């Protein structure tokens, strides 16, 4: 046994499962679920991008993305860990499609961190995950947004409400649809099971990725109709899109 092996065994004894980074699996000495290399990777992925101030998606310059330049969404603010590319994309895919559920702890830990300064000035009463259609959840065995919301509720010490917002219809993926089609595609898909539970509440809506913003917009709309006061959104990743300025000058992607 080399001294490195011995060190690993000792770490295992001291920390147990906590001795691993939940995102990349590296051994770590910190008593938190994310390693410094994963943190550095995230900072690198975010560098050089601006964020749309309304939907949180990443743009190259300016303040608004092309969609929010046309119509503002109904939620207040969006926090994400980074753009959907590189290591973040790869880790998110392992989390969603390859059953690596423990990744939820690391992502939620970082999400709680990004929300910290915001939460000193805003109250959040309930954490609600973007729901999945029951049949889809049955075949995947879990809803990744639900796992994130559960961990986040634990870190932020805010109640989780995972059976208030329901997905009552299955709909095709949003990614390949144009804006009008995306809005039609999510219309009538979500339902609030109990308006009393959200009335006058400040809600933190949790999703794994904001691809187009239509899904969270529709969820926020339904919660607002049901009487919720404020909707904030947090997600692991957000898509990269054209900015309003780019489309104004017609130099953005078609
Ligand atoms: Zn790591
Ligand atoms: Zn936007």
Tab-separated table of C-alpha atoms and ligand atoms in Angstrom:
chain	number	residue	atom	x	y	z
A	1	UNK	CA	0.000	0.000	0.000
A	2	UNK	CA	1.430	3.399	-1.010
A	3	UNK	CA	1.060	6.418	1.243
A	4	UNK	CA	-1.543	7.814	-1.189
A	5	UNK	CA	-3.640	4.658	-0.777
A	6	UNK	CA	-3.282	4.873	2.954
A	7	UNK	CA	-4.348	8.538	2.835
A	8	UNK	CA	-7.451	7.580	0.812
A	9	UNK	CA	-8.378	4.901	3.326
A	10	UNK	CA	-7.965	7.397	6.158
A	11	UNK	CA	-10.115	9.954	4.320
A	12	UNK	CA	-12.771	7.311	3.824
A	13	UNK	CA	-12.736	6.593	7.524
A	14	UNK	CA	-12.941	10.257	8.473
A	15	UNK	CA	-15.457	11.500	5.921
A	16	UNK	CA	-17.190	8.456	4.499
A	17	UNK	CA	-19.188	9.423	1.402
A	18	UNK	CA	-18.599	13.098	2.102
A	19	UNK	CA	-14.972	12.688	1.079
A	20	UNK	CA	-15.948	12.656	-2.620
A	21	UNK	CA	-16.970	15.506	-4.869
A	22	UNK	CA	-20.575	14.677	-5.835
A	23	UNK	CA	-20.098	16.302	-9.253
A	24	UNK	CA	-16.870	14.692	-10.503
A	25	UNK	CA	-16.147	11.910	-8.001
A	26	UNK	CA	-12.710	13.225	-7.040
A	27	UNK	CA	-11.536	12.685	-3.491
A	28	UNK	CA	-11.748	15.870	-1.469
A	29	UNK	CA	-10.739	16.944	1.984
A	30	UNK	CA	-13.310	19.734	2.333
A	31	UNK	CA	-16.484	18.845	4.172
A	32	UNK	CA	-18.644	20.129	1.333
A	33	UNK	CA	-20.004	18.185	-1.627
A	34	UNK	CA	-18.099	20.069	-4.379
A	35	UNK	CA	-14.359	20.155	-5.114
A	36	UNK	CA	-12.265	23.199	-5.982
A	37	UNK	CA	-11.617	21.917	-9.513
A	38	UNK	CA	-15.368	21.777	-10.251
A	39	UNK	CA	-15.739	25.294	-8.866
A	40	UNK	CA	-12.929	26.546	-11.087
A	41	UNK	CA	-14.467	24.813	-14.134
A	42	UNK	CA	-17.770	26.557	-13.490
A	43	UNK	CA	-16.118	29.964	-13.210
A	44	UNK	CA	-14.311	29.258	-16.482
A	45	UNK	CA	-17.577	28.274	-18.227
A	46	UNK	CA	-19.273	31.510	-17.099
A	47	UNK	CA	-16.420	33.778	-18.145
A	48	UNK	CA	-17.077	35.966	-21.159
A	49	UNK	CA	-20.876	35.741	-20.995
A	50	UNK	CA	-23.479	38.260	-19.932
A	51	UNK	CA	-26.803	37.105	-18.545
A	52	UNK	CA	-30.197	38.180	-19.781
A	53	UNK	CA	-31.437	40.184	-16.798
A	54	UNK	CA	-34.940	38.753	-17.174
A	55	UNK	CA	-34.714	35.054	-18.046
A	56	UNK	CA	-31.159	34.282	-16.924
A	57	UNK	CA	-30.029	32.758	-20.206
A	58	UNK	CA	-26.523	33.516	-21.361
A	59	UNK	CA	-25.785	36.054	-24.095
A	60	UNK	CA	-22.551	37.446	-25.490
A	61	UNK	CA	-23.308	41.103	-24.826
A	62	UNK	CA	-26.119	43.412	-23.756
A	63	UNK	CA	-28.741	43.083	-21.045
A	64	UNK	CA	-31.640	41.267	-22.676
A	65	UNK	CA	-31.958	38.152	-24.808
A	66	UNK	CA	-33.887	38.294	-28.040
A	67	UNK	CA	-37.026	36.700	-26.498
A	68	UNK	CA	-37.218	38.935	-23.411
A	69	UNK	CA	-36.586	41.942	-25.651
A	70	UNK	CA	-40.043	41.195	-27.091
A	71	UNK	CA	-42.048	40.266	-23.983
A	72	UNK	CA	-40.968	40.204	-20.344
A	73	UNK	CA	-41.514	36.968	-18.386
A	74	UNK	CA	-43.583	36.959	-15.189
A	75	UNK	CA	-40.957	35.810	-12.710
A	76	UNK	CA	-38.720	38.163	-10.783
A	77	UNK	CA	-35.199	36.857	-10.968
A	78	UNK	CA	-33.274	33.843	-12.146
A	79	UNK	CA	-30.108	32.368	-10.677
A	80	UNK	CA	-28.105	29.671	-12.459
A	81	UNK	CA	-24.707	28.051	-12.005
A	82	UNK	CA	-23.580	28.528	-15.579
A	83	UNK	CA	-24.196	28.085	-19.305
A	84	UNK	CA	-25.196	24.663	-20.629
A	85	UNK	CA	-21.856	23.602	-22.070
A	86	UNK	CA	-18.617	21.810	-21.180
A	87	UNK	CA	-18.350	20.059	-17.810
A	88	UNK	CA	-21.642	21.506	-16.593
A	89	UNK	CA	-23.520	19.976	-19.524
A	90	UNK	CA	-21.745	16.657	-19.091
A	91	UNK	CA	-22.441	16.527	-15.326
A	92	UNK	CA	-26.078	17.520	-15.829
A	93	UNK	CA	-26.491	14.713	-18.362
A	94	UNK	CA	-25.012	12.152	-15.932
A	95	UNK	CA	-27.468	13.437	-13.339
A	96	UNK	CA	-30.513	13.333	-15.634
A	97	UNK	CA	-29.990	10.336	-17.835
A	98	UNK	CA	-27.513	8.045	-16.087
A	99	UNK	CA	-29.098	7.816	-12.682
A	100	UNK	CA	-26.317	9.554	-10.735
A	101	UNK	CA	-28.700	11.018	-8.173
A	102	UNK	CA	-26.080	12.021	-5.606
A	103	UNK	CA	-25.070	14.844	-7.985
A	104	UNK	CA	-28.191	16.676	-6.707
A	105	UNK	CA	-26.396	17.414	-3.425
A	106	UNK	CA	-23.460	19.181	-5.125
A	107	UNK	CA	-25.618	21.171	-7.522
A	108	UNK	CA	-28.035	22.216	-4.758
A	109	UNK	CA	-25.120	23.240	-2.539
A	110	UNK	CA	-23.837	25.604	-5.245
A	111	UNK	CA	-27.377	26.841	-5.996
A	112	UNK	CA	-27.856	27.682	-2.306
A	113	UNK	CA	-24.575	29.602	-2.431
A	114	UNK	CA	-25.600	31.676	-5.458
A	115	UNK	CA	-28.904	32.520	-3.743
A	116	UNK	CA	-27.384	33.552	-0.443
A	117	UNK	CA	-26.961	37.303	-1.035
A	118	UNK	CA	-30.362	37.500	-2.722
A	119	UNK	CA	-32.024	35.799	0.221
A	120	UNK	CA	-30.720	38.348	2.691
A	121	UNK	CA	-33.155	40.807	1.110
A	122	UNK	CA	-35.954	38.564	-0.163
A	123	UNK	CA	-38.016	36.036	1.708
A	124	UNK	CA	-38.804	32.651	0.213
A	125	UNK	CA	-41.711	30.715	1.741
A	126	UNK	CA	-41.866	27.632	-0.435
A	127	UNK	CA	-39.603	25.688	-2.771
A	128	UNK	CA	-41.405	24.132	-5.723
A	129	UNK	CA	-39.755	21.921	-8.374
A	130	UNK	CA	-40.831	22.097	-12.022
A	131	UNK	CA	-42.899	18.913	-12.221
A	132	UNK	CA	-42.534	16.039	-14.638
A	133	UNK	CA	-45.423	14.158	-16.253
A	134	UNK	CA	-46.157	11.104	-14.069
A	135	UNK	CA	-45.578	8.557	-16.814
A	136	UNK	CA	-42.210	10.037	-17.680
A	137	UNK	CA	-41.241	10.085	-14.022
A	138	UNK	CA	-42.269	6.466	-13.724
A	139	UNK	CA	-39.983	5.421	-16.563
A	140	UNK	CA	-37.028	7.492	-15.294
A	141	UNK	CA	-37.725	6.638	-11.628
A	142	UNK	CA	-37.077	10.185	-10.483
A	143	UNK	CA	-37.643	13.823	-11.362
A	144	UNK	CA	-34.262	15.568	-11.329
A	145	UNK	CA	-35.849	18.964	-10.464
A	146	UNK	CA	-37.500	17.325	-7.472
A	147	UNK	CA	-34.187	15.924	-6.179
A	148	UNK	CA	-32.579	19.372	-6.539
A	149	UNK	CA	-35.489	21.079	-4.775
A	150	UNK	CA	-35.358	18.575	-1.923
A	151	UNK	CA	-31.627	19.182	-1.341
A	152	UNK	CA	-32.070	22.934	-1.709
A	153	UNK	CA	-34.894	22.929	0.857
A	154	UNK	CA	-32.485	21.183	3.210
A	155	UNK	CA	-29.665	23.714	2.680
A	156	UNK	CA	-31.908	26.811	2.783
A	157	UNK	CA	-34.192	25.466	5.530
A	158	UNK	CA	-37.287	26.418	3.531
A	159	UNK	CA	-40.277	24.032	3.198
A	160	UNK	CA	-40.493	21.920	0.034
A	161	UNK	CA	-43.846	21.673	-1.728
A	162	UNK	CA	-43.530	19.030	-4.420
A	163	UNK	CA	-47.168	18.099	-4.958
A	164	UNK	CA	-48.739	21.534	-5.436
A	165	UNK	CA	-47.672	22.252	-9.001
A	166	UNK	CA	-48.529	19.340	-11.286
A	167	UNK	CA	-47.824	18.497	-14.895
A	168	UNK	CA	-51.130	17.209	-16.201
A	169	UNK	CA	-50.253	16.703	-19.862
A	170	UNK	CA	-47.209	15.343	-21.591
A	171	UNK	CA	-45.717	17.585	-24.242
A	172	UNK	CA	-42.902	17.234	-26.746
A	173	UNK	CA	-39.487	18.753	-26.001
A	174	UNK	CA	-39.280	22.515	-26.369
A	175	UNK	CA	-35.851	22.643	-27.935
A	176	UNK	CA	-36.700	22.444	-31.616
A	177	UNK	CA	-39.768	24.699	-31.581
A	178	UNK	CA	-40.111	28.359	-32.570
A	179	UNK	CA	-41.207	30.856	-29.903
A	180	UNK	CA	-44.960	30.849	-30.676
A	181	UNK	CA	-44.952	27.049	-30.886
A	182	UNK	CA	-43.119	26.809	-27.546
A	183	UNK	CA	-45.743	28.929	-25.817
A	184	UNK	CA	-48.560	26.866	-27.320
A	185	UNK	CA	-46.697	23.683	-26.407
A	186	UNK	CA	-46.643	24.495	-22.649
A	187	UNK	CA	-50.090	26.072	-22.490
A	188	UNK	CA	-52.451	24.041	-20.258
A	189	UNK	CA	-49.703	21.583	-19.342
A	190	UNK	CA	-49.361	22.635	-15.667
A	191	UNK	CA	-51.968	22.893	-12.948
A	192	UNK	CA	-51.873	24.153	-9.357
A	193	UNK	CA	-53.466	21.489	-7.157
A	194	UNK	CA	-54.199	23.791	-4.239
A	195	UNK	CA	-54.387	27.584	-4.606
A	196	UNK	CA	-54.603	27.984	-0.826
A	197	UNK	CA	-51.116	26.573	-0.439
A	198	UNK	CA	-49.480	29.230	-2.661
A	199	UNK	CA	-51.665	32.252	-1.925
A	200	UNK	CA	-49.541	35.311	-0.965
A	201	UNK	CA	-46.431	33.105	-0.844
A	202	UNK	CA	-42.992	33.921	-2.218
A	203	UNK	CA	-41.962	30.922	-4.250
A	204	UNK	CA	-38.625	29.609	-5.403
A	205	UNK	CA	-39.156	27.550	-8.535
A	206	UNK	CA	-36.441	24.953	-9.195
A	207	UNK	CA	-35.487	23.413	-12.526
A	208	UNK	CA	-32.425	21.652	-13.904
A	209	UNK	CA	-32.081	23.715	-17.072
A	210	UNK	CA	-33.661	26.791	-18.603
A	211	UNK	CA	-33.563	26.011	-22.285
A	212	UNK	CA	-35.999	28.510	-23.725
A	213	UNK	CA	-37.661	29.942	-20.606
A	214	UNK	CA	-41.154	28.924	-21.788
A	215	UNK	CA	-41.546	26.126	-19.228
A	216	UNK	CA	-40.669	28.239	-16.181
A	217	UNK	CA	-42.698	31.142	-17.588
A	218	UNK	CA	-45.765	28.932	-17.802
A	219	UNK	CA	-45.198	27.518	-14.291
A	220	UNK	CA	-44.761	31.045	-12.925
A	221	UNK	CA	-47.931	32.135	-14.718
A	222	UNK	CA	-49.987	29.318	-13.193
A	223	UNK	CA	-48.618	30.029	-9.705
A	224	UNK	CA	-49.342	33.749	-10.129
A	225	UNK	CA	-52.922	32.994	-11.245
A	226	UNK	CA	-53.277	30.859	-8.119
A	227	UNK	CA	-52.354	33.872	-5.968
A	228	UNK	CA	-48.597	33.487	-5.386
A	229	UNK	CA	-46.912	36.794	-4.565
A	230	UNK	CA	-43.383	36.540	-5.942
A	231	UNK	CA	-41.777	33.896	-8.129
A	232	UNK	CA	-38.038	33.452	-8.247
A	233	UNK	CA	-36.275	30.832	-10.286
A	234	UNK	CA	-33.100	28.861	-9.734
A	235	UNK	CA	-31.642	26.298	-12.121
A	236	UNK	CA	-28.409	24.401	-12.589
A	237	UNK	CA	-27.815	25.624	-16.127
A	238	UNK	CA	-29.253	27.976	-18.699
A	239	UNK	CA	-29.020	27.947	-22.470
A	240	UNK	CA	-26.932	30.343	-24.554
A	241	UNK	CA	-28.901	32.563	-26.909
A	242	UNK	CA	-28.788	35.697	-29.047
A	243	UNK	CA	-29.130	39.081	-27.379
A	244	UNK	CA	-31.715	41.713	-28.274
A	245	UNK	CA	-28.942	43.938	-29.664
A	246	UNK	CA	-27.722	41.193	-31.965
A	247	UNK	CA	-31.192	40.676	-33.361
A	248	UNK	CA	-31.731	44.460	-33.696
A	249	UNK	CA	-28.660	44.699	-35.869
A	250	UNK	CA	-29.491	41.396	-37.474
A	251	UNK	CA	-26.108	39.833	-36.838
A	252	UNK	CA	-27.275	37.130	-34.416
A	253	UNK	CA	-27.923	33.508	-35.323
A	254	UNK	CA	-31.047	33.035	-37.431
B	1	LIG	ZN1	-15.424	17.946	-8.436
B	2	LIG	ZN1	-34.197	36.570	-21.642
